[in-house]
mmCIF file of C-alpha atoms and ligand atoms in Angstrom:
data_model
loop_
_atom_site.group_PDB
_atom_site.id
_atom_site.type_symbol
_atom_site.label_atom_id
_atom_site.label_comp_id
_atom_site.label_asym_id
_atom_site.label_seq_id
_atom_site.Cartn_x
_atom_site.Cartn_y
_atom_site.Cartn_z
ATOM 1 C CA UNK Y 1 24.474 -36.140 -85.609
ATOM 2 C CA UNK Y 2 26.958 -37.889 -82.977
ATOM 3 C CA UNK Y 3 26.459 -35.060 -80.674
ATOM 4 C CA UNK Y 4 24.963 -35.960 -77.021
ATOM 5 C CA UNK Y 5 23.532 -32.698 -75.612
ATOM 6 C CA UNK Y 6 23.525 -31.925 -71.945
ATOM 7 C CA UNK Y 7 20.364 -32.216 -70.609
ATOM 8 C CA UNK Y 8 17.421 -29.454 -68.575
ATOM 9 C CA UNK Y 9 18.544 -30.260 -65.042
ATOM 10 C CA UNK Y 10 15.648 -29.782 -62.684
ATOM 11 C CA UNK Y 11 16.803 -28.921 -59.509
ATOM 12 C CA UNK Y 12 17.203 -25.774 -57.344
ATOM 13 C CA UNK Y 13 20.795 -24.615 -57.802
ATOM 14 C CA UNK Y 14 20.828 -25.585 -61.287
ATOM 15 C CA UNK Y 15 17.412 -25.101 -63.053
ATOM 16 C CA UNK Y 16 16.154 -25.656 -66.304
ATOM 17 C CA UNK Y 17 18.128 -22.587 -68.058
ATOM 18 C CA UNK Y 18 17.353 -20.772 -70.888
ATOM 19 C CA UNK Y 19 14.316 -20.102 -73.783
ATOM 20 C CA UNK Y 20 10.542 -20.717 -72.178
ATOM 21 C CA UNK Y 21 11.914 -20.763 -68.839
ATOM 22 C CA UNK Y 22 9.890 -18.562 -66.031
ATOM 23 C CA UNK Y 23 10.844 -17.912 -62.252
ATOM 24 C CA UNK Y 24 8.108 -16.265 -60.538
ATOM 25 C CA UNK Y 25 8.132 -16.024 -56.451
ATOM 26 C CA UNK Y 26 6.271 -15.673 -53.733
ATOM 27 C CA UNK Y 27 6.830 -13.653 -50.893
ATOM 28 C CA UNK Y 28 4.494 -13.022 -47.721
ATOM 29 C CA UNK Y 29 3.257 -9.670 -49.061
ATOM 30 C CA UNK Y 30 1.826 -11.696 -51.937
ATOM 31 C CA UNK Y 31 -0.061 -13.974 -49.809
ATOM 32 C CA UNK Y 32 -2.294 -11.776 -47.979
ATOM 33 C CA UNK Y 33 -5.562 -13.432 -46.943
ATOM 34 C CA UNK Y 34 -4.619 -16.846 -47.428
ATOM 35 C CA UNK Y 35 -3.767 -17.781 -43.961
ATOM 36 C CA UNK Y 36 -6.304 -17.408 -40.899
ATOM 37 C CA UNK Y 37 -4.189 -15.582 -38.307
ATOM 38 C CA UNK Y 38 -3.586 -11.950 -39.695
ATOM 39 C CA UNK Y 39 -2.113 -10.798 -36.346
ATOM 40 C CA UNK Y 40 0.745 -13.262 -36.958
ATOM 41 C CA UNK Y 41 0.406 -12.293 -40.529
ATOM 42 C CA UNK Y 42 1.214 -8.698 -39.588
ATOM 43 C CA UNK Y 43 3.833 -9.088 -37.245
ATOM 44 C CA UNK Y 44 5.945 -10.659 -39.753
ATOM 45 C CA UNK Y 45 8.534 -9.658 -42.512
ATOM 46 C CA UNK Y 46 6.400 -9.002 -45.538
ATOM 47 C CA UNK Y 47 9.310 -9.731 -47.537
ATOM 48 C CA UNK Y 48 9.694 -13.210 -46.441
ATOM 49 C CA UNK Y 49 9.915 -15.758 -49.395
ATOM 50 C CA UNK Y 50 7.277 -18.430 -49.048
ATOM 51 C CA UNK Y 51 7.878 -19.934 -52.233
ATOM 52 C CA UNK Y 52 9.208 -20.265 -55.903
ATOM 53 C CA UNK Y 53 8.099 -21.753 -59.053
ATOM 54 C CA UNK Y 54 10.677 -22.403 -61.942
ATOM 55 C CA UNK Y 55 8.913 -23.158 -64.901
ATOM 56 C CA UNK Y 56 9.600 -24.748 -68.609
ATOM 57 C CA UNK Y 57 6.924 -23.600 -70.450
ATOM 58 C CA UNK Y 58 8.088 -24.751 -74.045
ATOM 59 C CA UNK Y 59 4.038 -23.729 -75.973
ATOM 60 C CA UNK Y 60 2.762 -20.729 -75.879
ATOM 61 C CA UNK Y 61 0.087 -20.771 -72.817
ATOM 62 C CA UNK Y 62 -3.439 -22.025 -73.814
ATOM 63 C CA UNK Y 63 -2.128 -24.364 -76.490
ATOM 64 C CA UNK Y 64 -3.692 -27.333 -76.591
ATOM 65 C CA UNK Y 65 -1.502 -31.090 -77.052
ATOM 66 C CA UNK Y 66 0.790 -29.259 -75.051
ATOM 67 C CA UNK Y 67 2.666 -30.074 -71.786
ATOM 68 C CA UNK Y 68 4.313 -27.773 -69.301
ATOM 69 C CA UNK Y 69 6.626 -28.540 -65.910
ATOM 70 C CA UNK Y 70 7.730 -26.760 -62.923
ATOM 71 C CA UNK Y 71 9.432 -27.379 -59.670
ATOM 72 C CA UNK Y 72 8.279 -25.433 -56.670
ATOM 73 C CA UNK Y 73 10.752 -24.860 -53.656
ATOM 74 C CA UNK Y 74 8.516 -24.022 -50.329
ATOM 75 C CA UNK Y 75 10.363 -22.621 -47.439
ATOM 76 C CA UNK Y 76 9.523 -23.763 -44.069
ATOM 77 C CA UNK Y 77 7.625 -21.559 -41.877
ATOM 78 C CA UNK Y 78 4.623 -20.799 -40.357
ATOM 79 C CA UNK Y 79 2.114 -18.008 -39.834
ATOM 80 C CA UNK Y 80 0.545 -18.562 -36.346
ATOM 81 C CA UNK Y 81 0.898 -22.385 -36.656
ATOM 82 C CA UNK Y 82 -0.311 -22.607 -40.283
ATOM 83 C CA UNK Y 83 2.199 -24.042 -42.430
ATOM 84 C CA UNK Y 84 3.730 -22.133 -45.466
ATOM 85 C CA UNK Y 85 1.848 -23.155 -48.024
ATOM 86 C CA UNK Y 86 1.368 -22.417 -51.825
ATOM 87 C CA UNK Y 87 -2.045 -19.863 -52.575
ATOM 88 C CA UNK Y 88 -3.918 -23.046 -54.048
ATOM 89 C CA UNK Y 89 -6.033 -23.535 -57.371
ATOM 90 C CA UNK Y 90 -8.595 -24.665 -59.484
ATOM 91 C CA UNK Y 91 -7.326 -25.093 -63.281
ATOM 92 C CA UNK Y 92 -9.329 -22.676 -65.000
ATOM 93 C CA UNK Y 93 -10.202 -25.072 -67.797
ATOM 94 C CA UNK Y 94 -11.538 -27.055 -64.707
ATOM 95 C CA UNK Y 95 -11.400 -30.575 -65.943
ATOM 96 C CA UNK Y 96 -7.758 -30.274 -66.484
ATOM 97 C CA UNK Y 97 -5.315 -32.771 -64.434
ATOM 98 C CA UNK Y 98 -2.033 -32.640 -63.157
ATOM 99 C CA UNK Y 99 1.205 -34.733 -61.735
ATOM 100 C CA UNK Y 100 3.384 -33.722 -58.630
ATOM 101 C CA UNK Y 101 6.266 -35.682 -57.347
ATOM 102 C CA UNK Y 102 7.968 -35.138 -54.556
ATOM 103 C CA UNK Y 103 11.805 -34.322 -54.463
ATOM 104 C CA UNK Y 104 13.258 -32.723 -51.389
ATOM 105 C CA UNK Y 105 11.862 -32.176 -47.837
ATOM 106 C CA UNK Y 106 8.447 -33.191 -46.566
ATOM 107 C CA UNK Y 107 4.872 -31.555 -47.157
ATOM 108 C CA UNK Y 108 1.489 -32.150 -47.357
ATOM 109 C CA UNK Y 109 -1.018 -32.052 -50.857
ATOM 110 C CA UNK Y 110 -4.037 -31.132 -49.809
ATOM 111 C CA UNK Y 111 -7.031 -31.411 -52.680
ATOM 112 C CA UNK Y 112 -10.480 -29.924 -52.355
ATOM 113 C CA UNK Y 113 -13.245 -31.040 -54.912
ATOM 114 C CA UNK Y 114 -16.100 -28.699 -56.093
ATOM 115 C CA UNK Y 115 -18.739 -29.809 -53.255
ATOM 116 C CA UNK Y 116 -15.188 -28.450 -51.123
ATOM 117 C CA UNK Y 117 -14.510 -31.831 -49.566
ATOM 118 C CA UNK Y 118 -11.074 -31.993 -48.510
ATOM 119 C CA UNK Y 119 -8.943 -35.030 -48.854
ATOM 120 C CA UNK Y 120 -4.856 -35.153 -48.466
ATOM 121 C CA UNK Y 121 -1.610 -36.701 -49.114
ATOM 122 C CA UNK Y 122 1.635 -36.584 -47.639
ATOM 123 C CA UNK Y 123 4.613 -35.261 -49.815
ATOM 124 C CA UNK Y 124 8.095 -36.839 -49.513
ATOM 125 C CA UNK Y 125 10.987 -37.441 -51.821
ATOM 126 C CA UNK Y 126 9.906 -39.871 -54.717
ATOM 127 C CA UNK Y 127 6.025 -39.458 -53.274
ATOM 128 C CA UNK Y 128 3.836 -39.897 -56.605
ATOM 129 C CA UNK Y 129 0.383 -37.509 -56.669
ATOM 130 C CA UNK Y 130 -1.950 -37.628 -59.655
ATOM 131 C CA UNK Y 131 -4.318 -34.604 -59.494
ATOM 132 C CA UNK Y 132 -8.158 -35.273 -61.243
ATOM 133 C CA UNK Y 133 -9.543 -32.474 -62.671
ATOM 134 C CA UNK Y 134 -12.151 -30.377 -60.793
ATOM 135 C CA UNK Y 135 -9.722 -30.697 -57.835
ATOM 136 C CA UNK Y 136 -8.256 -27.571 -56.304
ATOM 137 C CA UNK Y 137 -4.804 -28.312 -55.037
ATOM 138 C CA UNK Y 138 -2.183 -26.574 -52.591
ATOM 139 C CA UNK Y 139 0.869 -27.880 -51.108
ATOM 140 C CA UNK Y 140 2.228 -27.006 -47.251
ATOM 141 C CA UNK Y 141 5.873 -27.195 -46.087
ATOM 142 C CA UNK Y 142 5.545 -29.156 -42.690
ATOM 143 C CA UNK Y 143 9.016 -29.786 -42.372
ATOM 144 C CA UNK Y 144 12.080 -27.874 -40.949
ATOM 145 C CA UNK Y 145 13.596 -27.916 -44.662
ATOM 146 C CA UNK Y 146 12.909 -26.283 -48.320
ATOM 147 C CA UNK Y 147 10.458 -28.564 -49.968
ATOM 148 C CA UNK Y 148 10.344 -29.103 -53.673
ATOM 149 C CA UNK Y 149 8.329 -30.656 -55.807
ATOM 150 C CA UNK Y 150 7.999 -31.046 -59.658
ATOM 151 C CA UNK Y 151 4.781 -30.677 -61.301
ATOM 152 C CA UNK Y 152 3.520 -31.397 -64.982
ATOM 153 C CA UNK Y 153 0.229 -30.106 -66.376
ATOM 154 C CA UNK Y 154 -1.385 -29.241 -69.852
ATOM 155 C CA UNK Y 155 -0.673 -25.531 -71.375
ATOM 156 C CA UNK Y 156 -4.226 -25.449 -72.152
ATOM 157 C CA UNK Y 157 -5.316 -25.731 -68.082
ATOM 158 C CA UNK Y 158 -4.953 -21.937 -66.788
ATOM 159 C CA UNK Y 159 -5.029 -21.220 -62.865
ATOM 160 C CA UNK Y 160 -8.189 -20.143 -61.505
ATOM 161 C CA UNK Y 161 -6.801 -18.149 -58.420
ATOM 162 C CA UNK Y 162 -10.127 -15.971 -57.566
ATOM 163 C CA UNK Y 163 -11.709 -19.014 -55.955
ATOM 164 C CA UNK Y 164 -9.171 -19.678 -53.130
ATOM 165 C CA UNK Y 165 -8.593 -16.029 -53.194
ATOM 166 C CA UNK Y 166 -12.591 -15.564 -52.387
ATOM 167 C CA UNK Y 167 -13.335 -18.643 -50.272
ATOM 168 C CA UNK Y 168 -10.275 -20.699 -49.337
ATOM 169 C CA UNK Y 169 -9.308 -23.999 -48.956
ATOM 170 C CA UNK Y 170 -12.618 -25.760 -46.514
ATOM 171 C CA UNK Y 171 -9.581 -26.911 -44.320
ATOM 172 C CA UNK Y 172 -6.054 -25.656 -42.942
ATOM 173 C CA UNK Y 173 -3.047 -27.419 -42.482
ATOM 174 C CA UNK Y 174 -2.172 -26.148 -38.571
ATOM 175 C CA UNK Y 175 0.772 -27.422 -36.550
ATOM 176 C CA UNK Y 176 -0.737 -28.629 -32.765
ATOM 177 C CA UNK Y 177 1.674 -29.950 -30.686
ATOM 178 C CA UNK Y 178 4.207 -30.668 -33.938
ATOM 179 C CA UNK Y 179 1.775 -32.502 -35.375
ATOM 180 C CA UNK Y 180 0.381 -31.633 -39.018
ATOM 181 C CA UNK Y 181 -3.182 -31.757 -38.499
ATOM 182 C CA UNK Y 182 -5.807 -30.738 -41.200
ATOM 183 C CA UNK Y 183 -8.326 -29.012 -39.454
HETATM 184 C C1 PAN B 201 1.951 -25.756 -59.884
HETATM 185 C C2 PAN B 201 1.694 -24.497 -59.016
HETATM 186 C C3 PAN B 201 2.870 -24.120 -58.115
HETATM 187 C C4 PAN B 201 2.583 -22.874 -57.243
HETATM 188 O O1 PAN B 201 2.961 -25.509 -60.816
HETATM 189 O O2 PAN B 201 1.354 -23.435 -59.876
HETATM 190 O O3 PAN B 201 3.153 -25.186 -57.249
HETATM 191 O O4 PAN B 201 1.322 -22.917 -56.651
HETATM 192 P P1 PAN B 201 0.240 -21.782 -56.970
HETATM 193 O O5 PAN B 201 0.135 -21.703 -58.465
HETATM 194 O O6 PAN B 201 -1.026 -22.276 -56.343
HETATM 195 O O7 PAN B 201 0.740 -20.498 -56.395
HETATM 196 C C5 PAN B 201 0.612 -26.120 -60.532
HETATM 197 O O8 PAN B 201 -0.261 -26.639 -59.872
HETATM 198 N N1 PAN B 201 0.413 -25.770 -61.812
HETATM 199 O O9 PAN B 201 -0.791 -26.021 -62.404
HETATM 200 ZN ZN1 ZN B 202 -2.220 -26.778 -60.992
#
């Protein structure tokens, strides 16, 4: 009645507590295969943490009219020059779309359609990404702090994982020189 609730709060020390809420990460032993130099890979902690999604997932998954929304904090790092990245997907209901927004630290959003052309954009606080369906999408870190970024997509899209997993992204995100350069 005259009662003002506190709100979700959506940022890293304080997330989005409670019912429907998932925290999954990500840590270099998950991410075998995704980046191209596996001596680097190898030499390195496998229990580094590359990333971490907090999610608000208030439909059961699959439901359709439904929205979901998740903030994803990338470390910085590198494997061999390759940015930390996430592992990169299609939707599995493939014409689904998606919103990111930057809100800490700088990255790079880099979008590959089904013929794998590879297009990009540059991720900043308050940078604004809309995400067409049929697009495969994956985020790098390529600056010297956490990044995070919120996303929103429907509860009916699904991640389609096996295609990255099987034949990657048709370009990398490689640090020459301290330059990002998408290669
Ligand atoms: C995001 C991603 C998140 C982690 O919420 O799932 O950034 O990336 P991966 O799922 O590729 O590991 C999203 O795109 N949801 O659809
Ligand atoms: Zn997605």
């Amino acid at each position: 009645d005259t009662i003002i609730n506190e709100p979700k709060r959506v940022f890293r020390d304080d997330h989005l507590g409670g019912e429907g809420v998932d925290k999954s990460i990500r840590k270099l032993k998950d991410l075998r295969g995704i980046f191209k130099d596996e001596r680097a890979f190898e030499n390195m902690d496998p229990e580094t943490l590359v990333y971490e999604v907090i999610s608000y997932l208030p439909v059961k998954e699959g439901t359709q009219g439904g929205v979901y929304f998740g903030v994803t904090s990338i470390f910085p790092g590198s494997v061999g020059g390759e940015y930390f990245m996430t592992k990169g997907h299609f939707h599995a209901m493939i014409d689904r779309t998606e919103f990111y927004w930057g809100i800490k630290g700088e990255g790079v959003l880099i979008l590959m359609d089904e013929q794998r052309r590879v297009w990009a954009e540059k991720m900043f606080p308050g940078s604004f990404h809309y995400i067409p369906g049929r697009v495969a999408h994956r985020v790098a870190n390529t600056g010297k702090e956490l990044l995070s970024f919120a996303a929103s997509w429907p509860s009916d899209a699904g991640h389609n994982y096996e295609e990255i997993a099987r034949n990657g992204f048709a370009k990398r995100l490689i640090d020459i020189n301290g330059v990002a350069s998408l290669i």
